[in-house]
Amino acid sequence: MTHTGRHFLQIPGPTNVPERVLLAMSHSTVDHRGPDFAEMGLEVLQGIRKAFRTSGPVVIFPSSGTGAAEAALVNTLSPGDRVLIFETGWFSHVAWRVVAEKLGLAVDYVPGTWRRGASPDTLEERLRADAGHAIKAVVIVHNETSTGVVSRIGDLRRAMNRTGHPALLIVDAISSLGSIDVRHDDWEIDVTVCGSQKGLMVPPGLGFNAVSEKALRAGKSARLPRAYWDWQEMLKSNTTGFFPYTPASNLLYGLREALRMMDEEGLDNILQRHTRHGDATRAAVGAWGLEMVPEDPAEQSNSLTAVMTPAGHSADQLRQVILDRFDMSLGTGLGKLAGKVFRIGHLGWFNDLMLAGTLSGVEMGLALAGIPHKPGGVLAAMTSLTASALKPEAAPLAR
Ligand SMILES: Cc1ncc(COP(=O)(O)O)c(C=O)c1O
């Protein structure tokens, strides 16, 4: 089928890249050891701190998010170290458990249902039971992209602090940074891990580690082998705006533009925009009479919504109908949710009409694929968007 107009990329990352960022990346390749590069490098390395709400260093690798996860582990831990990883969904498994085990770490994988975030009570119990401080790090996926469930990092941090346990806190903010509040400093996170392709509105290819002083200190005695991922080499070069090896220079030009755009909109406004879009999407799903994966409304994601199709109805067939007929990509169900769940991405460079178009495609797709549902989801979303547009706190964005 021939498609006209724009493809709708509504997977929960990679996300739509703004024209301004695309244009910034179409910069001719520069000397990455020359003065123009250094100027851009310094702006990016300084500017990215705001997105993480940190005053400390953020290391930028030419990598995907999984590379940045590996970097967080190899820079802070030693072979055989015990790591507590909470099972939240597919990404706590593939990006963390599997990587940690391959690196020779001893993983305590705290079982989860994929419908709830990491439990602060369980974390507190586990740490209290570890009187000998064998656990060296706790890993939490903030926004589990496979389920749309958010773990409450502030509460988890407070639970850790109540125990006085010295384990590092490593947080995967790959699909939350720039769409759901992430507070690296306030939440005393030791390593916040991210990738460029979601809330940051840049194509895939950059991985990030925001690093606390405690994590840097841990790195002094950490014995996992590292060369490419070594923070120390990066931080030395970064002081002058450079990188120890050839950086992904064009992506960095794109990131500079994206950070400027984020500054213009304001981080709080960006988060509020994502809240409105999350609320409107949930209003649509509720009106369709379909079930969402998150069980606790306090843990619902504002960057994506994972929706279950009724038993006996394939979510993949629905996605196929929507792709063929409306040229829209939705996220697939991952791991044990394959075929049972579709995911609507509503993060990054996005607006009310893009959301209305997205939800229209889903509603028409539900009808065409013969999925039992009630009509009226799009109307419910529009009502939600209109109501929130009228609230003073959702007034025009500060510039
Ligand atoms: C929460 C989360 N963690 C880890 C990853 C892995 O990142 P990447 O695919 O960039 O390696 C993803 C990717 O979508 C993710 O959403």
Coordinates of C-alpha atoms and ligand atoms in Angstrom, one line a residue:
M1 CA 0.0 0.0 0.0
T2 CA 1.4 3.4 -0.9
H3 CA 1.5 5.8 2.0
T4 CA 1.4 9.5 1.8
G5 CA 2.1 12.2 4.4
R6 CA 4.2 11.5 7.4
H7 CA 4.9 8.2 9.0
F8 CA 3.7 8.2 12.7
L9 CA 6.6 6.9 14.8
Q10 CA 4.7 6.2 18.1
I11 CA 7.0 3.6 19.6
P12 CA 8.4 4.5 23.0
G13 CA 11.7 5.4 21.5
P14 CA 13.5 6.1 19.3
T15 CA 11.2 9.1 19.1
N16 CA 10.5 11.8 16.5
V17 CA 13.5 14.0 16.0
P18 CA 12.7 17.7 15.5
E19 CA 13.7 19.4 12.3
R20 CA 15.9 21.8 14.2
V21 CA 17.9 18.8 15.5
L22 CA 18.0 17.2 12.1
L23 CA 19.3 20.4 10.6
A24 CA 21.9 20.8 13.3
M25 CA 23.2 17.3 12.6
S26 CA 23.6 18.0 8.9
H27 CA 26.6 19.9 9.9
S28 CA 29.7 19.0 7.8
T29 CA 32.0 16.7 9.7
V30 CA 34.5 18.7 11.8
D31 CA 37.9 18.2 13.3
H32 CA 37.1 16.6 16.6
R33 CA 40.3 17.9 18.0
G34 CA 39.8 21.5 16.8
P35 CA 38.6 24.6 18.6
D36 CA 35.0 24.6 17.0
F37 CA 34.4 21.2 18.3
A38 CA 35.7 22.1 21.8
E39 CA 33.3 25.0 22.0
M40 CA 30.4 22.8 21.1
G41 CA 31.6 20.0 23.4
L42 CA 31.8 22.4 26.4
E43 CA 28.3 23.7 25.8
V44 CA 26.9 20.1 25.5
L45 CA 28.7 18.8 28.6
Q46 CA 27.5 21.7 30.7
G47 CA 24.0 21.8 29.2
I48 CA 23.3 18.1 29.7
R49 CA 23.6 18.5 33.5
K50 CA 20.4 20.4 33.6
A51 CA 18.4 17.5 32.0
F52 CA 19.7 15.2 34.8
R53 CA 19.2 17.9 37.4
T54 CA 22.8 17.5 38.6
S55 CA 25.7 19.8 39.1
G56 CA 28.2 17.0 38.7
P57 CA 29.7 15.4 35.6
V58 CA 27.7 13.6 32.8
V59 CA 29.8 11.2 30.7
I60 CA 28.7 10.9 27.1
F61 CA 29.6 7.7 25.1
P62 CA 29.0 6.9 21.5
S63 CA 26.8 4.0 22.4
S64 CA 23.2 2.8 22.9
G65 CA 21.6 2.7 26.3
T66 CA 22.9 -0.8 27.0
G67 CA 26.5 0.4 26.5
A68 CA 25.8 3.1 29.1
A69 CA 24.4 0.4 31.4
E70 CA 27.6 -1.6 31.0
A71 CA 29.7 1.5 31.6
A72 CA 27.8 2.2 34.9
L73 CA 28.7 -1.3 36.1
V74 CA 32.3 -1.6 35.0
N75 CA 33.2 1.8 36.4
T76 CA 31.9 1.1 39.9
L77 CA 32.1 -2.7 40.7
S78 CA 34.5 -5.6 41.0
P79 CA 34.2 -9.2 39.7
G80 CA 31.9 -11.2 42.0
D81 CA 30.3 -8.1 43.6
R82 CA 26.7 -8.6 44.6
V83 CA 24.1 -6.4 42.8
L84 CA 20.4 -6.1 43.7
I85 CA 18.4 -5.7 40.5
F86 CA 14.6 -5.3 40.6
E87 CA 12.6 -7.2 38.0
T88 CA 10.3 -4.6 36.5
G89 CA 10.0 -6.0 33.0
W90 CA 12.0 -6.8 29.8
F91 CA 14.6 -4.1 30.3
S92 CA 15.6 -4.9 33.9
H93 CA 16.4 -8.3 32.4
V94 CA 18.2 -7.6 29.1
A95 CA 19.9 -4.3 29.8
W96 CA 20.8 -5.1 33.5
R97 CA 20.6 -8.7 34.7
V98 CA 22.0 -10.2 31.5
V99 CA 24.8 -7.6 31.2
A100 CA 25.7 -7.8 34.9
E101 CA 25.9 -11.6 34.8
K102 CA 28.0 -11.6 31.7
L103 CA 30.4 -9.2 33.5
G104 CA 30.8 -11.7 36.3
L105 CA 28.7 -9.9 38.9
A106 CA 26.5 -11.9 41.4
V107 CA 23.0 -10.8 40.7
D108 CA 20.1 -10.9 43.2
Y109 CA 17.2 -10.5 40.9
V110 CA 14.2 -9.4 43.0
P111 CA 11.1 -11.0 41.4
G112 CA 8.4 -8.7 40.1
T113 CA 5.1 -9.1 38.3
W114 CA 5.9 -6.6 35.5
R115 CA 2.8 -4.7 36.7
R116 CA 4.2 -2.8 39.7
G117 CA 7.3 -0.7 40.2
A118 CA 10.2 -1.7 42.5
S119 CA 8.9 -1.8 46.1
P120 CA 10.6 0.5 48.7
D121 CA 9.6 -1.9 51.5
T122 CA 11.2 -4.9 49.7
L123 CA 14.3 -2.8 49.1
E124 CA 14.5 -1.8 52.8
E125 CA 14.0 -5.5 53.9
R126 CA 16.7 -6.7 51.5
L127 CA 19.2 -4.1 52.7
R128 CA 18.5 -4.6 56.4
A129 CA 19.0 -8.4 55.9
D130 CA 22.4 -7.7 54.4
A131 CA 24.2 -6.8 57.6
G132 CA 27.6 -7.6 56.1
H133 CA 27.1 -5.1 53.3
A134 CA 27.7 -7.7 50.6
I135 CA 25.4 -5.8 48.2
K136 CA 27.4 -3.2 46.4
A137 CA 24.8 -1.7 44.1
V138 CA 21.0 -1.5 43.7
V139 CA 19.8 -1.2 40.1
I140 CA 16.3 0.2 39.3
V141 CA 14.8 0.8 35.9
H142 CA 12.9 4.1 36.5
N143 CA 10.5 3.9 33.7
E144 CA 10.2 0.3 32.5
T145 CA 9.6 0.8 28.8
S146 CA 8.2 -2.7 28.3
T147 CA 5.3 -2.1 30.7
G148 CA 4.8 1.7 31.2
V149 CA 5.3 1.2 35.0
V150 CA 7.3 3.9 36.8
S151 CA 9.3 3.1 40.0
R152 CA 9.3 5.8 42.7
I153 CA 13.0 6.6 42.9
G154 CA 12.6 9.2 45.7
D155 CA 10.8 6.7 47.9
L156 CA 13.3 4.0 47.1
R157 CA 16.2 6.3 48.0
R158 CA 14.5 7.2 51.3
A159 CA 14.1 3.4 52.0
M160 CA 17.9 3.0 51.3
N161 CA 18.8 5.9 53.6
R162 CA 16.6 4.5 56.4
T163 CA 18.9 1.4 56.5
G164 CA 22.1 3.3 56.3
H165 CA 23.3 0.7 53.8
P166 CA 26.2 2.0 51.7
A167 CA 25.2 0.3 48.4
L168 CA 25.4 2.5 45.3
L169 CA 22.1 3.4 43.6
I170 CA 22.1 3.0 39.8
V171 CA 19.1 4.2 38.0
D172 CA 18.1 3.5 34.3
A173 CA 16.4 6.7 33.2
I174 CA 16.6 5.7 29.5
S175 CA 12.9 6.3 28.9
S176 CA 12.2 8.8 31.7
L177 CA 14.8 11.6 31.3
G178 CA 13.2 14.6 29.6
S179 CA 9.7 13.2 30.0
I180 CA 9.3 12.1 33.6
D181 CA 11.0 13.9 36.5
V182 CA 14.5 12.6 37.1
R183 CA 16.5 14.2 40.0
H184 CA 20.0 12.9 40.0
D185 CA 21.3 15.1 42.9
D186 CA 18.1 15.3 45.0
W187 CA 17.6 11.6 44.9
E188 CA 21.3 11.0 45.6
I189 CA 21.6 8.7 42.6
D190 CA 25.1 7.4 42.0
V191 CA 24.8 6.7 38.3
T192 CA 21.9 7.8 36.2
V193 CA 22.0 6.0 32.8
C194 CA 20.4 7.3 29.7
G195 CA 20.3 7.2 25.9
S196 CA 19.8 9.9 23.3
Q197 CA 16.9 8.4 21.5
K198 CA 13.9 9.1 23.7
G199 CA 13.1 12.2 25.8
L200 CA 16.2 13.9 24.5
M201 CA 14.8 14.0 21.0
V202 CA 18.1 12.9 19.3
P203 CA 18.6 9.8 17.1
P204 CA 20.0 6.7 18.8
G205 CA 23.7 6.6 19.3
L206 CA 24.6 8.5 22.5
G207 CA 24.8 6.9 26.0
F208 CA 25.0 8.8 29.2
N209 CA 26.2 8.3 32.8
A210 CA 25.5 11.1 35.3
V211 CA 28.0 10.3 38.1
S212 CA 28.0 11.1 41.8
E213 CA 31.1 11.7 43.8
K214 CA 30.4 8.5 45.7
A215 CA 30.4 6.6 42.3
L216 CA 33.7 8.3 41.3
R217 CA 35.2 7.2 44.6
A218 CA 33.9 3.6 44.1
G219 CA 35.6 3.7 40.7
K220 CA 39.0 4.1 42.4
S221 CA 38.8 0.5 43.8
A222 CA 36.5 -1.1 41.2
R223 CA 38.3 -3.9 39.4
L224 CA 36.1 -4.9 36.5
P225 CA 38.1 -4.5 33.4
R226 CA 37.3 -1.3 31.4
A227 CA 39.1 0.6 28.6
Y228 CA 36.6 2.1 26.2
W229 CA 34.1 2.7 29.0
D230 CA 36.6 4.2 31.5
W231 CA 35.1 7.4 33.0
Q232 CA 38.5 8.7 34.0
E233 CA 39.8 9.0 30.5
M234 CA 36.5 10.8 29.5
L235 CA 36.5 13.2 32.4
K236 CA 40.1 14.2 31.7
S237 CA 39.4 15.1 28.1
N238 CA 36.0 16.6 28.8
T239 CA 37.5 19.4 30.9
T240 CA 38.5 21.0 27.6
G241 CA 35.4 20.0 25.6
F242 CA 37.1 17.0 24.0
F243 CA 36.7 13.2 24.1
P244 CA 39.5 10.6 24.4
Y245 CA 38.4 8.9 21.1
T246 CA 36.5 9.9 18.0
P247 CA 33.1 11.1 19.3
A248 CA 29.8 10.9 17.5
S249 CA 30.3 14.5 16.5
N250 CA 27.2 15.0 14.4
L251 CA 25.0 13.5 17.1
L252 CA 26.6 15.9 19.5
Y253 CA 25.6 18.8 17.3
G254 CA 22.1 17.4 17.3
L255 CA 22.2 17.1 21.1
R256 CA 23.3 20.7 21.5
E257 CA 20.3 21.9 19.5
A258 CA 18.0 19.6 21.5
L259 CA 19.3 21.0 24.8
R260 CA 18.8 24.5 23.5
M261 CA 15.2 23.6 22.7
M262 CA 14.7 22.0 26.1
D263 CA 16.0 25.2 27.7
E264 CA 13.6 27.3 25.6
E265 CA 10.6 25.2 26.7
G266 CA 11.8 24.7 30.2
L267 CA 12.2 21.3 31.9
D268 CA 9.1 21.7 34.1
N269 CA 7.0 22.7 31.1
I270 CA 8.3 19.6 29.3
L271 CA 7.3 17.4 32.2
Q272 CA 3.9 19.0 32.4
R273 CA 3.4 18.5 28.7
H274 CA 4.1 14.8 29.1
T275 CA 1.7 14.6 32.1
R276 CA -1.1 16.0 29.9
H277 CA -0.4 13.5 27.1
G278 CA -0.2 10.6 29.6
D279 CA -3.5 11.6 31.2
A280 CA -5.2 12.0 27.8
T281 CA -3.9 8.7 26.5
R282 CA -5.1 6.9 29.7
A283 CA -8.5 8.6 29.2
A284 CA -8.7 7.1 25.8
V285 CA -7.7 3.6 26.9
G286 CA -10.3 3.8 29.7
A287 CA -13.0 4.8 27.3
W288 CA -12.1 2.0 25.0
G289 CA -12.6 -0.3 28.0
L290 CA -9.1 -1.8 27.6
E291 CA -6.8 -2.7 30.4
M292 CA -3.4 -1.0 30.9
V293 CA -0.4 -3.0 32.2
P294 CA 0.3 -0.8 35.3
E295 CA -1.8 -1.8 38.3
D296 CA -1.2 1.2 40.4
P297 CA -2.4 4.6 39.0
A298 CA 0.5 6.2 41.0
E299 CA 3.0 4.3 38.8
Q300 CA 1.6 5.0 35.4
S301 CA 4.1 6.3 32.9
N302 CA 3.8 9.6 31.1
S303 CA 6.1 8.6 28.4
L304 CA 4.3 5.6 27.1
T305 CA 1.1 3.6 27.7
A306 CA 1.1 -0.2 27.5
V307 CA -2.3 -1.6 26.7
M308 CA -3.4 -5.2 26.8
T309 CA -5.6 -6.7 24.1
P310 CA -8.5 -8.9 25.3
A311 CA -7.6 -12.6 25.6
G312 CA -7.6 -14.3 22.2
H313 CA -6.9 -11.1 20.3
S314 CA -3.4 -10.5 19.0
A315 CA -1.8 -7.2 19.8
D316 CA 0.7 -7.8 17.0
Q317 CA -2.0 -8.3 14.4
L318 CA -3.5 -5.0 15.6
R319 CA -0.2 -3.3 15.2
Q320 CA 0.2 -4.8 11.7
V321 CA -3.2 -3.4 10.7
I322 CA -2.4 0.0 12.0
L323 CA 1.0 0.0 10.2
D324 CA -0.4 -1.2 6.9
R325 CA -3.5 1.0 6.9
F326 CA -2.3 4.2 8.7
D327 CA 1.5 4.0 8.4
M328 CA 1.9 4.2 12.2
S329 CA 4.4 2.2 14.2
L330 CA 3.4 1.3 17.8
G331 CA 5.6 -0.5 20.3
T332 CA 5.5 -4.3 20.3
G333 CA 4.9 -6.5 23.4
L334 CA 8.3 -7.6 24.8
G335 CA 9.2 -10.9 26.5
K336 CA 6.3 -12.5 28.2
L337 CA 4.0 -9.7 27.0
A338 CA 4.7 -10.5 23.3
G339 CA 1.4 -10.6 21.3
K340 CA -0.6 -9.5 24.3
V341 CA 0.4 -5.9 24.6
F342 CA 0.9 -2.9 22.4
R343 CA 2.6 0.3 23.5
I344 CA 1.8 3.8 22.6
G345 CA 4.8 6.1 22.8
H346 CA 3.9 9.7 23.7
L347 CA 7.3 11.1 24.6
G348 CA 9.8 13.4 23.1
W349 CA 9.0 15.9 20.4
F350 CA 5.2 15.7 20.5
N351 CA 2.1 17.8 20.7
D352 CA -1.7 17.6 21.2
L353 CA -2.6 17.0 17.5
M354 CA 0.1 14.4 17.1
L355 CA -1.5 12.6 20.1
A356 CA -5.0 13.0 18.7
G357 CA -3.8 11.6 15.4
T358 CA -2.0 8.7 17.1
L359 CA -5.1 7.8 19.2
S360 CA -7.3 8.1 16.1
G361 CA -5.1 5.6 14.4
V362 CA -5.4 3.2 17.3
E363 CA -9.2 3.6 17.6
M364 CA -9.7 3.0 13.8
G365 CA -7.2 0.0 14.0
L366 CA -9.1 -1.5 16.9
A367 CA -12.3 -1.4 14.8
L368 CA -10.5 -2.8 11.6
A369 CA -8.8 -5.6 13.6
G370 CA -12.0 -6.6 15.2
I371 CA -10.8 -6.1 18.8
P372 CA -13.7 -5.8 21.2
H373 CA -13.7 -2.2 22.5
K374 CA -16.1 0.7 23.1
P375 CA -15.8 3.7 20.7
G376 CA -15.1 7.2 22.2
G377 CA -11.5 7.0 23.2
V378 CA -10.4 9.8 21.0
L379 CA -13.2 12.0 22.2
A380 CA -12.2 11.2 25.8
A381 CA -8.6 12.2 25.0
M382 CA -9.7 15.4 23.4
T383 CA -11.9 16.3 26.4
S384 CA -8.9 15.7 28.7
L385 CA -6.6 17.7 26.5
T386 CA -9.0 20.6 26.3
A387 CA -9.7 20.6 30.0
S388 CA -6.0 20.6 30.9
A389 CA -5.3 23.3 28.3
L390 CA -7.7 25.5 30.1
K391 CA -6.1 25.1 33.5
P392 CA -3.8 28.0 34.5
E393 CA -0.9 25.7 35.4
A394 CA -1.1 24.4 31.8
A395 CA -1.0 27.9 30.4
P396 CA 1.3 28.8 27.5
L397 CA 4.8 27.6 28.0
A398 CA 7.3 30.0 29.5
R399 CA 9.9 31.0 27.0
Ligands
LIG1 C1 14.4 1.3 30.1 C2 15.4 0.9 29.1 N1 16.6 0.3 29.4 C3 17.5 -0.1 28.5 C4 17.2 0.0 27.2 C5 18.3 -0.4 26.2 O1 18.7 0.7 25.5 P1 19.4 0.5 24.0 O2 18.4 -0.3 23.2 O3 19.6 1.9 23.6 O4 20.6 -0.2 24.2 C6 16.0 0.5 26.7 C7 15.7 0.6 25.3 O5 14.6 0.9 24.9 C8 15.1 1.0 27.7 O6 13.9 1.5 27.3

